[in-house]
């Protein structure tokens, strides 16, 4: 229970506000005077609720707010006590109620006591408040119902004539509490959460309440990440195929172009490429939307890796496949599209998926140049809250995409291995062949399709995971 | 002798190798060697003239001359590295000859453009040592794809032909299996069906049973035997299967060191080899 009195600068402010309130009160009083039910001793001037801390400009239900109610004692009346009835479902802990009484522009000391009783609070004054006084009641730490809606504050008051009914206050609009807010509120009240958070590590890295709000706050960033990589990747695949074709082309110049493109992009960090594009283009007066530029950089960067994957994939198809197609009279285009590409696609799916995972994760680098993606949101939220939990939420956002894809890579690999098992004689596996679950980036600088050495090394590099049965070649040697 | 098929317009033959003239010379010179009855004026379906092939500095084929007559089954024998496979691969230009001429149905094939080579290849089927089935397609699709893509047959036609050919090699019940699900012998039989379905003029077999486990060899040889005896297909077979050569071949050609050392009817070559190298080779195999 707190009876307060403002002084100094605050007092000045309060006085100015009081004048405004008074003006308002007079306005209300005048308007009420016209109304038939105007024979009241205490008129309600206003009732407002302060926006919640995290609620932006609105007032959210089931979250702490401060209710301010103001009324004016009419001429010739005295008010000895006021009972405010809060809207049904509203709660307050009743610990802090502040009462201010203004007479004209002068703040007057009052004494009395306040009593909370369920959803109502009764303020009893030792000395009746005289006519013309403005009474302001502030009830802190009260909560409106979670459902939201328009609420009014009603109540009763005592005058010398006995108990009178207070006119309903203007409506207060309450925003419905989101499920998220209810979860946070619920978590706030849980004993295990308090215990959890009391551990310095858990409280700093995995604070449950913050984790929940982080998910909601990071969602737009996550969607942008997905959007960037999902839009960029088809372009990357197309560009990658183009440069793969250039790299296995017969023309020296085309090969050189592909080699330069691929090697420069693979030989420099994506981070650097992002800086060059994001800071270089504006200096040339070229201003592209950040998100679009992000897509472009990601697509170009990925295309270099995909070009190598496709190139190695195409060259890993045994020469016998080309020969068999040729012996049927197929031309080069028919061979590529009916025989080689379909087999290449199956072989490169695991490697391409791995590259997709890398690209998706690498969108985080775009946060350094102001793209509002997942990392950016997490960084901002961590700065605001001083807690690492938003980063953990970001990690979970990355993992919910990458973990299933990693699983897909494994399944596809084992499927291909199974379906190709026993598929005719194949080159003997080298001593240093890769583990079955390891996806290797193919070796560089193996241009020639016709060279048997290249063929073998490319096969080792790329298709080792897919080959498990190579015994049949031994049989050939025996027959010979 | 099976009748020669009607072919499309012939590509002109270089003047130096006038077809009739060449055939007449061949007729005269090969008469004894081929031990083959053919009518005067009939042309060899495959005519190899002074064929040379080098890989870098290594001479693999040195001046090979060979004629194969329509409907004939020629088995090429010889030790490893004797150039048998290279000669076979030159016939459908999987290897480009370094020098010499190859005529198929009186058409010069060396020095052809890519398009002409593709046209040639549809008429010259090939069965590979390592099968080379397309692993992403089922057995039936393997047999169909050449028909639909190259011969431009309708899907229904190709399907019917594929079913027929798979039935002929005894694999009708494996039509929807993918190559990895088939045994080596079954894969090779599908490969034979794939080649035969194109109705080529000449069918080349490049060590078709060498990659197979011994117990699977017989099934493939039976299919080839059936093909040789009942279809009248011209076949050139590179193999180490002496029994097959003796039983099925119309003519056996023995190669060593990139040259044709000896050729003749199988019984004669096997029982009375004229060349000591042939005798030595047959002795080492036997």
XYZ file of C-alpha atoms in Angstrom:
766
model
C 0.000 0.000 0.000
C 1.550 3.244 -1.093
C 0.304 6.772 -0.762
C 2.622 8.964 -2.713
C 3.240 12.550 -3.381
C 5.134 13.856 -6.334
C 7.639 16.627 -5.957
C 10.046 18.643 -8.109
C 10.216 18.111 -11.818
C 7.995 15.098 -11.684
C 5.515 17.208 -9.856
C 5.596 19.798 -12.594
C 4.910 17.140 -15.174
C 2.156 15.733 -13.056
C 0.668 19.175 -12.737
C 0.649 19.711 -16.480
C -0.946 16.337 -16.915
C -3.414 17.178 -14.222
C -4.441 20.322 -16.049
C -5.047 18.273 -19.119
C -6.948 15.723 -17.114
C -8.930 18.437 -15.491
C -9.794 19.932 -18.846
C -10.859 16.510 -19.934
C -12.782 16.035 -16.750
C -14.637 19.264 -17.262
C -15.408 18.218 -20.815
C -16.730 14.918 -19.561
C -18.631 16.594 -16.816
C -20.250 18.957 -19.277
C -21.221 16.178 -21.577
C -22.496 14.128 -18.684
C -24.431 17.113 -17.408
C -26.544 16.922 -20.532
C -27.144 13.227 -20.072
C -30.144 12.174 -17.966
C -28.177 10.095 -15.495
C -25.990 12.955 -14.542
C -26.934 13.220 -10.938
C -23.798 11.487 -9.859
C -21.455 12.643 -7.206
C -18.419 10.959 -8.759
C -18.003 10.946 -12.530
C -15.582 8.669 -14.286
C -13.175 10.624 -16.410
C -11.132 7.895 -17.905
C -9.759 4.424 -17.503
C -6.644 3.358 -19.367
C -4.208 0.536 -19.302
C -0.540 0.948 -20.007
C 0.943 -1.142 -22.806
C 2.732 -4.213 -21.584
C 6.461 -4.350 -21.633
C 6.682 -6.680 -24.610
C 3.349 -5.860 -26.133
C 4.350 -2.986 -28.356
C 1.769 -0.226 -28.295
C -1.125 -2.485 -27.348
C -2.284 -4.004 -24.141
C -2.146 -7.770 -24.109
C -4.367 -9.886 -21.928
C -2.934 -12.064 -19.181
C 0.130 -9.894 -18.960
C 0.972 -7.347 -16.323
C -0.217 -3.864 -17.038
C -1.121 -0.802 -15.060
C -4.711 0.294 -14.916
C -5.292 3.990 -14.402
C -8.742 5.171 -13.419
C -9.670 8.808 -12.904
C -12.832 10.353 -11.576
C -13.969 13.783 -10.451
C -15.984 14.559 -7.362
C -18.914 16.705 -8.428
C -19.909 19.994 -6.841
C -21.454 19.720 -3.446
C -20.488 16.149 -2.956
C -17.989 14.249 -0.901
C -16.597 10.795 -1.564
C -15.433 8.706 1.310
C -14.599 5.483 -0.484
C -14.412 4.023 -3.973
C -14.749 0.411 -4.995
C -13.506 -0.428 -8.473
C -14.710 -3.659 -9.994
C -12.324 -5.007 -12.540
C -13.668 -6.740 -15.624
C -14.546 -10.371 -15.114
C -11.490 -12.568 -15.463
C -9.060 -9.789 -14.693
C -6.646 -10.321 -11.857
C -4.272 -8.284 -9.818
C -2.058 -9.052 -6.922
C -3.230 -5.995 -4.967
C 0.160 -5.177 -3.630
C 0.615 -1.769 -5.191
C -2.149 0.672 -5.663
C -1.270 4.297 -6.019
C -3.730 7.038 -5.228
C -3.340 10.611 -6.298
C -5.827 13.322 -5.428
C -5.709 16.699 -7.065
C -7.705 19.669 -5.985
C -7.550 22.115 -8.778
C -3.928 22.068 -9.654
C -2.813 21.243 -6.171
C -1.914 17.796 -5.116
C -3.347 17.124 -1.715
C -2.302 14.595 0.835
C -4.802 11.935 1.516
C -4.756 9.134 3.949
C -6.765 5.984 4.008
C -6.356 2.415 2.983
C -6.929 0.180 0.039
C -8.310 -3.293 0.239
C -8.290 -5.899 -2.432
C -11.190 -8.230 -2.563
C -11.218 -10.702 -5.401
C -11.691 -8.789 -8.603
C -12.439 -5.522 -6.886
C -10.442 -3.051 -4.916
C -11.836 -0.705 -2.319
C -10.139 2.514 -1.366
C -11.367 4.108 1.803
C -10.373 7.676 2.619
C -9.967 8.826 6.205
C -11.210 12.232 5.188
C -13.855 12.399 2.474
C -12.578 13.829 -0.753
C -14.122 17.173 -1.412
C -15.950 18.376 -4.456
C -13.907 19.300 -7.515
C -11.135 16.942 -6.635
C -9.706 14.612 -9.196
C -9.054 11.147 -7.924
C -6.616 8.971 -9.766
C -6.203 5.309 -8.907
C -3.341 3.361 -10.432
C -3.418 -0.373 -10.020
C -0.122 -1.915 -11.007
C 0.607 -5.542 -11.826
C -2.921 -6.234 -12.907
C -3.832 -8.486 -15.821
C -6.760 -8.394 -18.171
C -8.303 -11.657 -19.350
C -6.220 -13.518 -21.963
C -9.067 -13.644 -24.445
C -8.829 -9.917 -25.130
C -11.679 -7.640 -26.138
C -13.173 -4.388 -24.843
C -13.417 -4.056 -21.093
C -14.917 -1.434 -18.819
C -14.175 -0.667 -15.221
C -17.287 -0.310 -13.074
C -17.727 0.058 -9.332
C -19.420 1.886 -6.494
C -18.563 4.764 -4.258
C -19.738 6.091 -0.911
C -20.921 9.595 -0.327
C -22.653 11.120 2.595
C -25.855 10.016 0.906
C -24.770 6.396 0.939
C -23.530 3.967 -1.669
C -23.838 4.998 -5.296
C -23.066 3.121 -8.487
C -20.154 4.299 -10.503
C -20.727 4.926 -14.194
C -18.913 2.510 -16.469
C -15.581 3.742 -17.655
C -14.751 4.118 -21.331
C -13.855 0.780 -22.832
C -10.282 -0.442 -22.751
C -9.291 -2.507 -25.727
C -7.261 -5.547 -24.833
C -5.374 -7.575 -27.381
C -5.899 -11.296 -27.060
C -2.948 -13.084 -25.594
C -1.206 -15.299 -28.181
C -0.562 -18.961 -27.433
C 3.099 -18.006 -27.410
C 2.500 -15.441 -24.671
C 0.525 -17.938 -22.696
C 3.358 -20.415 -23.001
C 5.844 -17.842 -21.806
C 3.554 -16.826 -18.986
C 2.995 -20.440 -18.103
C 6.737 -21.092 -18.179
C 7.306 -18.087 -15.976
C 5.154 -19.704 -13.376
C 6.776 -23.120 -13.458
C 9.062 -24.134 -10.653
C 11.265 -26.284 -12.876
C 11.826 -23.346 -15.189
C 13.081 -21.251 -12.316
C 15.297 -24.100 -11.223
C 16.517 -24.594 -14.785
C 17.280 -20.928 -15.241
C 19.074 -20.730 -11.911
C 21.781 -22.864 -13.496
C 24.063 -20.243 -15.086
C 24.778 -22.332 -18.136
C 21.202 -23.418 -18.836
C 19.859 -19.986 -18.070
C 22.298 -18.348 -20.455
C 22.139 -20.817 -23.324
C 18.738 -22.424 -23.117
C 16.336 -20.214 -21.238
C 12.964 -21.797 -21.955
C 10.940 -18.586 -22.117
C 13.432 -16.943 -24.421
C 13.672 -20.062 -26.550
C 9.945 -19.908 -27.122
C 9.917 -16.215 -27.992
C 13.055 -16.680 -30.112
C 11.295 -19.194 -32.311
C 8.597 -16.685 -33.068
C 11.016 -13.815 -33.541
C 13.457 -15.767 -35.720
C 10.780 -17.251 -37.948
C 10.902 -14.469 -40.576
C 14.685 -14.799 -40.730
C 14.429 -18.547 -41.172
C 11.898 -18.138 -43.949
C 14.221 -15.677 -45.662
C 17.101 -18.161 -45.391
C 14.988 -20.877 -46.954
C 13.699 -18.455 -49.565
C 17.177 -17.323 -50.558
C 18.585 -20.822 -50.880
C 15.489 -22.290 -52.540
C 15.400 -19.552 -55.153
C 19.167 -19.512 -55.619
C 19.581 -23.248 -55.992
C 17.728 -23.858 -59.268
C 19.811 -21.087 -60.826
C 22.922 -22.641 -59.306
C 22.016 -26.013 -60.825
C 21.436 -24.498 -64.260
C 24.672 -22.483 -64.093
C 26.524 -25.495 -62.724
C 25.341 -27.708 -65.604
C 26.369 -25.023 -68.075
C 29.877 -24.739 -66.677
C 30.183 -28.528 -66.333
C 29.383 -28.790 -70.043
C 31.899 -26.043 -70.807
C 34.553 -27.794 -68.785
C 34.204 -31.067 -70.689
C 33.860 -29.288 -73.995
C 36.340 -29.957 -76.774
C 37.095 -26.273 -77.278
C 40.054 -24.990 -75.365
C 38.630 -21.490 -74.909
C 35.347 -22.745 -73.432
C 37.254 -25.056 -71.123
C 39.484 -22.183 -70.033
C 36.473 -19.982 -69.258
C 34.941 -22.745 -67.150
C 38.191 -23.462 -65.336
C 38.723 -19.783 -64.475
C 35.135 -19.343 -63.293
C 35.125 -22.502 -61.205
C 38.582 -22.106 -59.703
C 38.158 -18.462 -58.716
C 34.815 -19.097 -57.057
C 35.999 -22.243 -55.318
C 39.322 -20.718 -54.430
C 38.012 -17.678 -52.577
C 35.856 -17.527 -49.449
C 32.143 -16.962 -49.917
C 32.462 -14.281 -47.235
C 34.824 -12.318 -49.460
C 32.558 -12.763 -52.471
C 29.658 -11.405 -50.441
C 31.665 -8.341 -49.403
C 32.819 -7.667 -52.939
C 29.306 -7.854 -54.309
C 27.509 -6.019 -51.516
C 30.018 -3.192 -51.180
C 31.364 -3.129 -54.718
C 28.125 -2.851 -56.660
C 26.744 0.143 -54.720
C 30.039 1.945 -55.325
C 29.420 1.499 -59.026
C 25.993 2.983 -58.502
C 24.302 -0.378 -58.938
C 21.801 -0.808 -56.175
C 20.111 -4.155 -55.971
C 17.766 -5.241 -53.230
C 19.764 -6.984 -50.523
C 17.752 -10.171 -50.683
C 18.004 -10.381 -54.467
C 21.737 -9.763 -54.330
C 21.982 -12.435 -51.651
C 20.264 -14.891 -53.993
C 22.628 -13.944 -56.809
C 25.772 -14.386 -54.725
C 24.604 -17.712 -53.315
C 23.621 -19.000 -56.763
C 26.910 -18.008 -58.376
C 28.957 -19.450 -55.546
C 27.077 -22.756 -55.504
C 27.195 -23.063 -59.282
C 30.976 -23.438 -59.176
C 30.770 -26.370 -56.784
C 27.857 -27.910 -58.675
C 29.759 -27.575 -61.956
C 32.511 -29.742 -60.524
C 29.997 -32.225 -59.130
C 28.169 -32.525 -62.445
C 31.393 -32.682 -64.433
C 32.736 -35.491 -62.282
C 29.321 -37.183 -62.323
C 29.148 -37.185 -66.107
C 32.720 -38.415 -66.382
C 32.112 -41.140 -63.819
C 29.695 -42.884 -66.169
C 31.686 -45.786 -67.619
C 32.828 -45.405 -71.206
C 30.965 -48.631 -71.953
C 27.686 -46.755 -71.576
C 28.670 -44.343 -74.332
C 29.825 -47.256 -76.464
C 26.645 -49.230 -75.931
C 24.558 -46.203 -76.866
C 26.769 -45.567 -79.892
C 26.506 -49.184 -81.000
C 22.722 -48.759 -81.120
C 23.213 -45.771 -83.404
C 22.326 -43.080 -80.893
C 23.750 -39.649 -81.572
C 25.516 -37.584 -78.949
C 22.431 -35.672 -77.796
C 20.348 -38.847 -77.496
C 23.158 -40.536 -75.599
C 23.508 -37.652 -73.179
C 19.816 -37.206 -72.452
C 18.623 -40.822 -72.527
C 21.621 -42.613 -71.078
C 24.237 -40.439 -69.420
C 22.310 -37.640 -67.689
C 19.711 -39.948 -66.051
C 22.504 -42.029 -64.561
C 24.461 -38.929 -63.563
C 21.458 -37.488 -61.748
C 21.157 -40.604 -59.605
C 24.829 -40.529 -58.792
C 25.108 -36.861 -57.919
C 21.961 -36.595 -55.787
C 23.832 -37.282 -52.525
C 26.654 -34.889 -53.360
C 24.283 -32.198 -54.572
C 22.215 -32.574 -51.414
C 25.341 -32.125 -49.341
C 26.149 -29.013 -51.309
C 22.624 -27.752 -50.755
C 23.102 -28.209 -47.015
C 26.321 -26.203 -47.206
C 24.628 -23.437 -49.190
C 21.744 -23.277 -46.762
C 24.098 -22.898 -43.836
C 26.211 -20.369 -45.693
C 23.288 -17.980 -46.039
C 24.241 -17.043 -42.463
C 27.192 -15.135 -43.903
C 24.730 -12.731 -45.481
C 23.943 -11.384 -42.012
C 27.265 -9.564 -42.139
C 25.978 -7.309 -44.900
C 22.577 -6.607 -43.438
C 20.381 -9.254 -45.025
C 17.643 -9.876 -42.460
C 18.123 -13.621 -42.314
C 18.174 -16.024 -39.412
C 21.587 -15.079 -37.998
C 20.731 -11.395 -38.124
C 17.570 -11.907 -36.098
C 19.384 -14.111 -33.622
C 22.176 -11.579 -33.233
C 19.743 -8.736 -32.633
C 17.707 -10.689 -30.137
C 20.812 -11.735 -28.268
C 21.976 -8.137 -28.123
C 18.630 -7.058 -26.707
C 18.264 -9.859 -24.191
C 21.905 -10.378 -23.285
C 21.266 -14.077 -23.545
C 22.695 -16.684 -25.902
C 19.424 -18.607 -26.180
C 18.398 -16.934 -29.497
C 21.535 -18.377 -31.084
C 20.471 -21.801 -29.855
C 17.068 -21.244 -31.409
C 18.844 -20.349 -34.653
C 20.847 -23.569 -34.402
C 17.603 -25.512 -34.078
C 16.196 -23.709 -37.114
C 19.238 -24.740 -39.145
C 19.094 -28.303 -37.882
C 15.433 -28.912 -38.667
C 16.383 -28.532 -42.327
C 19.835 -30.068 -42.374
C 19.260 -33.181 -40.252
C 16.508 -34.630 -42.472
C 18.598 -33.819 -45.549
C 21.615 -35.564 -44.075
C 19.354 -38.556 -43.498
C 18.157 -38.333 -47.100
C 21.749 -38.355 -48.331
C 22.414 -41.549 -46.403
C 19.269 -43.289 -47.621
C 19.780 -42.318 -51.251
C 23.389 -43.436 -51.113
C 22.544 -46.844 -49.753
C 19.727 -47.189 -52.289
C 22.049 -46.409 -55.156
C 24.655 -48.751 -53.745
C 22.056 -51.507 -53.529
C 20.633 -50.904 -56.987
C 24.048 -50.823 -58.602
C 25.345 -53.848 -56.759
C 26.325 -56.531 -59.212
C 25.650 -54.232 -62.152
C 28.262 -55.761 -64.416
C 32.005 -55.589 -64.140
C 33.289 -52.330 -62.803
C 36.717 -50.917 -62.239
C 38.436 -52.349 -59.221
C 38.111 -50.165 -56.179
C 41.355 -48.423 -55.277
C 43.112 -49.018 -52.016
C 42.265 -45.572 -50.723
C 38.622 -45.616 -51.699
C 36.310 -43.493 -49.644
C 34.151 -44.774 -46.864
C 30.654 -45.599 -48.056
C 29.042 -42.774 -46.126
C 31.559 -40.167 -47.084
C 30.708 -37.739 -49.835
C 33.785 -36.395 -51.440
C 34.094 -33.304 -53.515
C 35.488 -34.626 -56.778
C 39.104 -34.202 -57.684
C 40.020 -31.253 -59.823
C 41.675 -30.966 -63.204
C 40.448 -34.086 -64.876
C 39.310 -32.648 -68.160
C 39.643 -35.438 -70.594
C 36.761 -37.829 -71.062
C 38.788 -40.160 -73.170
C 41.711 -40.649 -70.844
C 41.459 -43.937 -69.020
C 43.496 -42.666 -66.107
C 41.135 -39.775 -65.544
C 38.184 -42.062 -65.909
C 39.443 -44.296 -63.177
C 40.372 -41.518 -60.784
C 37.083 -39.722 -61.267
C 35.270 -42.963 -60.715
C 37.166 -43.497 -57.518
C 36.491 -39.997 -56.317
C 32.847 -39.865 -57.098
C 31.329 -43.269 -57.339
C 33.320 -45.102 -54.728
C 30.424 -44.887 -52.286
C 28.106 -46.416 -54.853
C 30.190 -49.401 -55.730
C 30.376 -52.289 -53.431
C 30.708 -55.293 -55.665
C 33.748 -55.398 -57.872
C 34.677 -59.039 -57.704
C 33.505 -59.831 -61.197
C 36.591 -58.207 -62.693
C 38.668 -60.868 -61.029
C 36.669 -63.387 -62.989
C 37.613 -61.692 -66.226
C 41.267 -61.905 -65.382
C 40.938 -65.617 -64.659
C 39.345 -66.374 -67.972
C 42.073 -64.538 -69.779
C 22.494 -68.128 -97.519
C 20.113 -65.510 -96.381
C 18.995 -63.005 -98.915
C 20.563 -59.608 -98.784
C 18.294 -57.086 -97.272
C 17.125 -54.075 -99.171
C 19.248 -51.198 -98.085
C 18.784 -47.504 -98.405
C 20.623 -45.480 -101.015
C 24.261 -46.336 -101.022
C 26.899 -43.814 -100.223
C 29.339 -43.534 -103.076
C 32.333 -45.765 -102.937
C 35.736 -44.223 -103.586
C 36.855 -44.819 -107.116
C 39.909 -46.668 -105.986
C 37.699 -49.244 -104.324
C 34.964 -49.824 -106.816
C 32.653 -52.233 -105.077
C 32.177 -54.699 -107.864
C 35.817 -54.687 -108.666
C 36.743 -55.111 -105.032
C 34.253 -57.886 -104.593
C 35.510 -59.672 -107.669
C 39.059 -59.528 -106.371
C 37.893 -60.675 -102.979
C 35.877 -63.460 -104.523
C 38.910 -64.719 -106.309
C 41.380 -64.366 -103.487
C 39.227 -65.490 -100.613
C 37.596 -68.398 -102.339
C 39.869 -70.948 -100.817
C 40.327 -69.175 -97.545
C 36.699 -68.799 -96.641
C 35.673 -72.313 -97.468
C 32.355 -70.806 -98.103
C 29.909 -71.423 -100.859
C 28.685 -68.246 -102.376
C 27.382 -67.266 -105.712
C 29.469 -65.400 -108.206
C 28.861 -61.652 -107.917
C 27.817 -61.829 -104.307
C 29.561 -59.217 -102.205
C 31.097 -59.684 -98.789
C 28.991 -57.910 -96.187
C 32.086 -56.790 -94.292
C 35.244 -56.122 -96.212
C 38.408 -55.161 -94.368
C 41.283 -53.906 -96.526
C 44.781 -53.225 -95.215
C 43.425 -52.169 -91.861
C 45.999 -50.562 -89.575
C 45.414 -49.238 -86.106
C 47.885 -47.675 -83.721
C 47.400 -46.418 -80.192
C 50.044 -43.749 -79.816
C 53.237 -45.576 -80.788
C 51.817 -49.064 -80.351
C 50.765 -50.784 -83.542
C 47.806 -52.970 -82.698
C 46.626 -53.942 -86.161
C 49.038 -54.408 -89.081
C 47.536 -54.670 -92.498
C 44.559 -56.846 -91.640
C 42.516 -58.183 -94.525
C 39.284 -60.027 -93.964
C 36.013 -60.588 -95.745
C 32.845 -61.744 -94.111
C 30.002 -63.022 -96.241
C 26.299 -62.572 -95.593
C 24.992 -65.093 -93.104
C 28.440 -66.273 -92.176
C 29.477 -66.890 -88.576
C 33.138 -65.990 -88.160
C 34.890 -66.734 -84.905
C 38.080 -64.788 -84.277
C 40.593 -66.510 -82.038
C 43.932 -65.421 -80.723
C 45.933 -64.661 -77.623
C 45.407 -61.529 -75.559
C 46.677 -58.406 -77.255
C 46.500 -59.905 -80.705
C 44.173 -57.134 -81.892
C 40.953 -59.191 -82.135
C 38.820 -56.775 -80.146
C 40.381 -53.728 -81.777
C 39.534 -55.107 -85.211
C 35.971 -55.748 -84.083
C 35.645 -52.244 -82.649
C 36.951 -50.785 -85.887
C 34.088 -52.401 -87.767
C 31.529 -50.129 -86.072
C 34.031 -47.322 -85.659
C 34.232 -47.412 -81.878
C 37.893 -47.198 -82.836
C 38.909 -45.109 -85.817
C 41.286 -46.980 -88.138
C 44.683 -45.365 -88.557
C 44.889 -46.551 -92.150
C 43.090 -48.872 -94.506
C 39.515 -49.343 -95.559
C 36.457 -51.017 -94.173
C 33.419 -51.532 -96.353
C 30.096 -52.665 -95.045
C 27.642 -53.665 -97.708
C 29.969 -52.041 -100.213
C 29.924 -48.738 -98.387
C 33.164 -47.212 -97.269
C 32.815 -46.389 -93.566
C 36.193 -44.920 -92.737
C 36.318 -41.153 -92.878
C 32.585 -40.811 -92.443
C 30.898 -37.854 -90.824
C 29.418 -38.286 -87.358
C 25.873 -38.542 -88.669
C 26.831 -41.208 -91.175
C 28.638 -43.102 -88.450
C 25.460 -43.145 -86.381
C 23.538 -44.469 -89.385
C 26.165 -47.125 -89.899
C 26.093 -48.224 -86.287
C 22.383 -48.948 -86.269
C 23.139 -51.581 -88.899
C 26.047 -53.082 -87.009
C 25.042 -54.454 -83.636
C 27.526 -55.050 -80.878
C 27.551 -57.209 -77.774
C 30.174 -56.196 -75.252
C 32.292 -58.187 -72.874
C 30.952 -56.144 -69.939
C 27.340 -56.187 -71.234
C 27.030 -52.394 -70.915
C 23.333 -52.541 -70.231
C 21.841 -49.238 -69.171
C 21.475 -49.720 -65.414
C 18.710 -47.126 -64.991
C 16.406 -48.952 -67.404
C 14.618 -52.282 -67.093
C 15.539 -55.187 -69.309
C 12.664 -54.405 -71.649
C 13.459 -50.689 -71.742
C 17.039 -51.577 -72.598
C 15.784 -53.502 -75.605
C 13.284 -50.787 -76.541
C 15.391 -47.658 -76.294
C 17.337 -48.146 -79.514
C 14.157 -48.895 -81.418
C 12.313 -45.827 -80.163
C 15.185 -43.333 -80.187
C 17.062 -44.463 -83.281
C 14.613 -46.402 -85.444
C 11.793 -44.062 -84.327
C 9.431 -46.955 -83.817
C 6.277 -46.392 -81.816
C 6.308 -47.457 -78.211
C 3.873 -50.284 -78.890
C 5.950 -51.620 -81.763
C 9.144 -51.420 -79.755
C 7.444 -53.073 -76.816
C 6.229 -55.957 -78.956
C 9.660 -56.400 -80.519
C 11.354 -56.232 -77.105
C 8.985 -58.844 -75.704
C 9.682 -61.074 -78.670
C 13.452 -60.716 -78.406
C 13.496 -61.194 -74.644
C 11.402 -64.307 -75.138
C 13.900 -65.513 -77.721
C 16.729 -65.269 -75.177
C 14.544 -66.909 -72.535
C 14.095 -63.857 -70.353
C 10.462 -62.932 -70.914
C 9.871 -63.240 -67.184
C 12.700 -60.806 -66.421
C 11.413 -57.992 -68.627
C 10.774 -55.607 -65.760
C 13.977 -56.340 -63.882
C 16.747 -53.815 -63.835
C 20.214 -54.993 -64.859
C 21.628 -55.054 -61.318
C 18.894 -57.532 -60.391
C 19.973 -59.928 -63.114
C 22.853 -62.388 -63.181
C 25.739 -61.743 -65.535
C 24.483 -64.377 -67.945
C 20.997 -62.899 -67.946
C 22.414 -59.417 -68.492
C 24.404 -60.608 -71.468
C 21.343 -62.277 -72.943
C 19.428 -59.007 -72.547
C 22.332 -57.277 -74.286
C 22.051 -59.749 -77.160
C 18.304 -59.123 -77.353
C 19.001 -55.380 -77.362
C 21.381 -55.758 -80.303
C 19.181 -58.184 -82.265
C 16.083 -56.003 -81.814
C 17.739 -53.389 -84.030
C 17.833 -56.002 -86.833
C 21.403 -55.215 -87.772
C 23.109 -56.582 -90.859
C 26.082 -57.705 -88.850
C 26.293 -58.589 -85.189
C 29.636 -58.223 -83.446
C 30.406 -60.138 -80.245
C 33.362 -58.894 -78.232
C 34.273 -61.709 -75.837
C 30.637 -62.045 -74.743
C 31.284 -64.757 -72.156
C 34.622 -63.624 -70.738
C 33.099 -61.697 -67.846
C 30.786 -64.516 -66.840
C 31.074 -67.141 -64.184
C 31.660 -70.534 -65.840
C 28.192 -71.858 -65.024
C 26.553 -68.898 -66.768
C 28.542 -69.164 -69.987
C 26.458 -71.931 -71.418
C 23.167 -70.042 -71.433
C 24.719 -67.209 -73.407
C 26.397 -69.555 -75.861
C 23.103 -71.364 -76.414
C 21.460 -68.086 -77.333
C 24.284 -67.281 -79.746
C 24.145 -70.751 -81.219
C 20.411 -70.414 -81.733
C 20.945 -67.043 -83.371
C 23.606 -68.447 -85.697
C 21.654 -71.498 -86.707
C 18.132 -70.153 -86.962
C 18.271 -66.464 -87.827
C 20.896 -66.453 -90.543
C 22.447 -63.417 -88.892
C 25.951 -62.493 -89.964
C 28.059 -62.764 -86.838
C 31.647 -61.942 -86.032
C 32.533 -63.403 -82.660
C 35.688 -62.776 -80.689
C 35.817 -65.477 -78.026
C 37.908 -68.008 -76.207
C 35.175 -70.639 -76.313
C 36.785 -73.297 -78.480
C 33.789 -75.589 -78.309
C 31.537 -72.868 -79.638
C 34.030 -72.045 -82.390
C 34.233 -75.641 -83.488
C 30.506 -76.315 -83.398
C 28.994 -73.088 -84.629
C 31.562 -71.189 -86.700
C 31.474 -71.298 -90.479
C 35.023 -70.033 -90.397
C 37.676 -69.586 -87.761
C 40.136 -66.710 -88.016
C 43.306 -66.856 -85.946
C 45.013 -63.559 -85.185
C 48.292 -62.826 -83.547
C 50.402 -59.676 -83.262
C 47.853 -57.626 -85.155
C 47.736 -59.789 -88.259
C 45.504 -62.604 -89.452
C 47.756 -65.619 -89.195
C 45.421 -68.310 -90.393
C 41.809 -68.851 -91.275
C 39.702 -71.731 -92.439
C 36.923 -74.094 -91.537
C 36.930 -74.897 -87.848
C 37.628 -78.593 -88.166
C 40.591 -77.973 -90.420
C 42.061 -75.191 -88.258
C 41.570 -77.060 -85.013
C 42.686 -80.454 -86.217
C 45.324 -79.491 -88.747
C 46.592 -76.016 -88.074
C 48.940 -74.914 -90.815
C 50.684 -72.160 -88.898
C 52.893 -73.160 -85.969
C 51.647 -70.158 -83.957
C 48.099 -71.408 -84.350
C 49.120 -74.858 -83.270
C 50.921 -73.467 -80.271
C 47.952 -71.356 -79.246
C 45.459 -74.158 -79.651
C 47.780 -76.448 -77.764
C 48.043 -74.037 -74.846
C 44.283 -73.606 -74.696
C 43.493 -77.289 -75.088
